[in-house]
Amino acid sequence: MRIGIYGGSFNPVHNGHIHLANTAVRDFSLDRLFLMPSKISPHRSSDEYVSEEDRLAMLRFACEDCEKLSVSDYELKSDRVSYSIYTVEHFRELYPDDELFLLVGSDMLLSFEKWFRFEDILSAVTLCAVSRNDGDLAELRKKADELSQYGRVLISSSPAVEVSSSDIRKKIEKKLDFACYLNENVVQYIRLKGLYQ
């Protein structure tokens, strides 16, 4: 089986995230892709973040109609800094005979050498990126070539969907319409709980 891992703050999860996940499933022929909310990083303002439970619940709503997408709370439950290498090692234990794919956004790919133990990650998984900004494909391919000395790197050429969680949070705060960017159940959840206001 081909198992994908896709981490992020998902604060909130939006249609761009789900588009990226479904694009990865299709373009990299994944049998299953785990979406995983990250712990709140200590250098982020807690005002920007809703609780781990809320982010997990929204992610489950956003994925419930997507057959090959699953949600993992592994990083939220971990009591150490959630470096990707630990997550990769965890999934390697769970799926010892399967091929692992780590999905990152284009911005993350471009700074991948700064990741903790990045060489070990690349020797354990196939690194995959889907563009998040129109016009960055040439730059992504160049970076993939540079990283290929450490392992396999794949780039999807599917068009980007440009949406950002921070823009959505600003819209909610200013009481502007934000429903078109999110799964319907996620919209209801945000309104019901009064999140990001």
Short mmCIF file of C-alpha atoms in Angstrom, two decimals, residues 8-197:
data_model
loop_
_atom_site.label_atom_id
_atom_site.label_comp_id
_atom_site.label_asym_id
_atom_site.label_seq_id
_atom_site.Cartn_x
_atom_site.Cartn_y
_atom_site.Cartn_z
CA GLY A 8 -0.41 21.13 9.30
CA SER A 9 -1.97 23.49 11.79
CA PHE A 10 -5.35 23.29 9.96
CA ASN A 11 -6.47 26.43 11.76
CA PRO A 12 -9.07 26.18 10.30
CA VAL A 13 -8.96 23.42 7.67
CA HIS A 14 -10.19 24.90 4.36
CA ASN A 15 -11.02 23.78 0.83
CA GLY A 16 -7.42 24.42 -0.28
CA HIS A 17 -6.15 21.83 2.22
CA ILE A 18 -8.69 19.24 1.05
CA HIS A 19 -7.99 20.03 -2.62
CA LEU A 20 -4.27 19.55 -1.93
CA ALA A 21 -4.96 16.24 -0.14
CA ASN A 22 -7.21 14.88 -2.90
CA THR A 23 -4.76 16.05 -5.57
CA ALA A 24 -1.96 14.18 -3.78
CA VAL A 25 -4.07 11.01 -3.52
CA ARG A 26 -4.72 11.17 -7.28
CA ASP A 27 -1.33 12.36 -8.57
CA PHE A 28 0.81 10.12 -6.32
CA SER A 29 -1.57 7.11 -6.44
CA LEU A 30 -1.99 6.97 -2.65
CA ASP A 31 -4.21 4.31 -1.11
CA ARG A 32 -4.70 6.34 2.06
CA LEU A 33 -3.66 9.79 3.24
CA PHE A 34 -3.55 10.73 6.93
CA LEU A 35 -4.15 14.40 7.76
CA MET A 36 -2.64 15.32 11.08
CA PRO A 37 -3.06 18.56 13.06
CA SER A 38 0.21 19.71 14.59
CA LYS A 39 0.64 20.77 18.19
CA ILE A 40 0.57 24.53 18.73
CA SER A 41 4.12 25.64 18.22
CA PRO A 42 5.50 27.64 21.18
CA HIS A 43 6.46 30.66 19.04
CA ARG A 44 2.92 31.14 17.70
CA SER A 45 0.50 33.41 19.49
CA SER A 46 -2.17 31.34 21.21
CA ASP A 47 -4.71 34.02 20.18
CA GLU A 48 -4.37 32.80 16.60
CA TYR A 49 -5.16 29.22 17.55
CA VAL A 50 -8.32 27.46 18.61
CA SER A 51 -8.01 24.35 20.79
CA GLU A 52 -6.52 21.08 19.57
CA GLU A 53 -9.95 19.47 20.02
CA ASP A 54 -11.59 22.07 17.78
CA ARG A 55 -8.98 21.73 15.04
CA LEU A 56 -9.30 17.93 15.17
CA ALA A 57 -13.11 18.07 15.04
CA MET A 58 -13.09 20.45 12.04
CA LEU A 59 -10.60 18.23 10.22
CA ARG A 60 -12.83 15.18 10.77
CA PHE A 61 -15.82 17.07 9.33
CA ALA A 62 -13.79 18.19 6.31
CA CYS A 63 -12.58 14.64 5.55
CA GLU A 64 -15.75 12.65 6.22
CA ASP A 65 -16.89 12.46 2.57
CA CYS A 66 -13.42 11.65 1.21
CA GLU A 67 -12.95 7.90 1.08
CA LYS A 68 -9.13 7.86 1.07
CA LEU A 69 -8.57 10.63 3.64
CA SER A 70 -8.19 9.77 7.33
CA VAL A 71 -7.45 11.93 10.37
CA SER A 72 -4.69 11.14 12.86
CA ASP A 73 -4.26 12.72 16.30
CA TYR A 74 -0.77 11.25 16.75
CA GLU A 75 1.08 14.59 16.99
CA LEU A 76 -1.54 16.11 19.30
CA LYS A 77 -1.21 13.16 21.70
CA SER A 78 2.59 13.15 21.63
CA ASP A 79 4.28 14.75 24.64
CA ARG A 80 7.43 15.82 22.79
CA VAL A 81 8.19 18.39 20.10
CA SER A 82 6.42 17.06 17.00
CA TYR A 83 9.34 16.90 14.59
CA SER A 84 8.33 15.19 11.36
CA ILE A 85 11.01 12.51 11.72
CA TYR A 86 9.22 11.17 14.83
CA THR A 87 5.92 11.08 12.94
CA VAL A 88 7.58 9.27 10.03
CA GLU A 89 9.11 6.71 12.43
CA HIS A 90 5.70 6.21 14.08
CA PHE A 91 4.05 5.48 10.70
CA ARG A 92 6.94 3.22 9.70
CA GLU A 93 6.18 1.12 12.82
CA LEU A 94 2.46 1.06 11.97
CA TYR A 95 3.01 0.23 8.29
CA PRO A 96 6.34 -1.66 8.12
CA ASP A 97 5.68 -3.16 4.67
CA ASP A 98 4.11 -0.14 2.98
CA GLU A 99 5.54 2.74 1.00
CA LEU A 100 5.37 6.06 2.88
CA PHE A 101 4.84 9.47 1.29
CA LEU A 102 5.23 12.75 3.18
CA LEU A 103 3.14 15.56 1.72
CA VAL A 104 4.30 19.16 2.19
CA GLY A 105 3.15 22.51 0.87
CA SER A 106 5.36 24.30 -1.62
CA ASP A 107 6.60 26.79 1.01
CA MET A 108 7.75 23.90 3.22
CA LEU A 109 9.55 22.14 0.37
CA LEU A 110 11.62 25.25 -0.37
CA SER A 111 13.03 25.29 3.18
CA PHE A 112 13.19 21.52 3.68
CA GLU A 113 16.94 21.38 4.44
CA LYS A 114 16.23 23.36 7.63
CA TRP A 115 13.99 20.55 8.98
CA PHE A 116 15.30 18.50 11.89
CA ARG A 117 17.06 15.35 10.52
CA PHE A 118 15.81 16.08 7.00
CA GLU A 119 18.18 13.49 5.46
CA ASP A 120 16.67 10.77 7.66
CA ILE A 121 13.17 11.81 6.59
CA LEU A 122 14.16 11.60 2.92
CA SER A 123 15.70 8.17 3.35
CA ALA A 124 12.45 6.88 4.92
CA VAL A 125 9.74 8.41 2.71
CA THR A 126 9.05 9.78 -0.74
CA LEU A 127 8.67 13.54 -0.28
CA CYS A 128 5.74 15.02 -2.23
CA ALA A 129 4.73 18.60 -2.86
CA VAL A 130 1.67 20.18 -4.43
CA SER A 131 1.90 23.82 -5.49
CA ARG A 132 0.07 26.34 -3.31
CA ASN A 133 0.86 29.39 -5.45
CA ASP A 134 0.43 29.87 -9.17
CA GLY A 135 3.73 30.18 -10.99
CA ASP A 136 6.05 28.42 -8.50
CA LEU A 137 6.32 25.10 -10.36
CA ALA A 138 9.78 25.77 -11.88
CA GLU A 139 11.14 26.74 -8.45
CA LEU A 140 9.66 23.56 -6.89
CA ARG A 141 11.18 21.34 -9.57
CA LYS A 142 14.59 22.95 -9.07
CA LYS A 143 14.36 22.32 -5.30
CA ALA A 144 13.25 18.71 -5.93
CA ASP A 145 16.36 18.19 -8.06
CA GLU A 146 18.58 19.57 -5.26
CA LEU A 147 16.97 17.29 -2.66
CA SER A 148 16.99 14.19 -4.87
CA GLN A 149 20.54 13.33 -3.75
CA TYR A 150 18.99 12.36 -0.39
CA GLY A 151 15.88 10.52 -1.61
CA ARG A 152 12.89 10.59 -3.92
CA VAL A 153 10.98 13.87 -4.36
CA LEU A 154 7.80 14.18 -6.44
CA ILE A 155 6.10 17.38 -7.56
CA SER A 156 2.48 17.54 -8.69
CA SER A 157 1.86 19.81 -11.67
CA SER A 158 -1.83 20.26 -10.80
CA PRO A 159 -2.93 23.90 -10.55
CA ALA A 160 -2.85 25.54 -7.12
CA VAL A 161 -5.87 26.63 -5.09
CA GLU A 162 -4.82 29.83 -3.33
CA VAL A 163 -6.57 30.03 0.04
CA SER A 164 -5.00 30.73 3.42
CA SER A 165 -6.20 30.00 6.95
CA SER A 166 -4.97 33.41 8.17
CA ASP A 167 -7.10 35.21 5.52
CA ILE A 168 -10.13 33.16 6.58
CA ARG A 169 -9.54 34.01 10.26
CA LYS A 170 -9.41 37.72 9.35
CA LYS A 171 -12.68 37.44 7.41
CA ILE A 172 -14.39 35.75 10.38
CA GLU A 173 -13.04 38.38 12.76
CA LYS A 174 -14.32 41.21 10.52
CA LYS A 175 -17.68 39.41 10.15
CA LEU A 176 -17.19 39.02 6.38
CA ASP A 177 -18.52 36.01 4.49
CA PHE A 178 -16.14 33.05 4.68
CA ALA A 179 -18.44 30.08 3.95
CA CYS A 180 -17.25 29.53 0.37
CA TYR A 181 -13.73 28.59 1.56
CA LEU A 182 -14.75 25.82 3.96
CA ASN A 183 -16.69 22.58 4.21
CA GLU A 184 -20.32 23.29 5.16
CA ASN A 185 -20.06 21.36 8.46
CA VAL A 186 -16.87 23.21 9.37
CA VAL A 187 -18.66 26.53 8.77
CA GLN A 188 -21.50 25.43 11.07
CA TYR A 189 -19.03 24.27 13.72
CA ILE A 190 -17.15 27.61 13.68
CA ARG A 191 -20.43 29.56 13.98
CA LEU A 192 -21.83 27.29 16.68
CA LYS A 193 -18.68 27.55 18.83
CA GLY A 194 -17.98 31.21 18.05
CA LEU A 195 -14.42 30.46 16.94
CA TYR A 196 -11.94 33.09 15.65
CA GLN A 197 -14.01 36.07 16.82
#
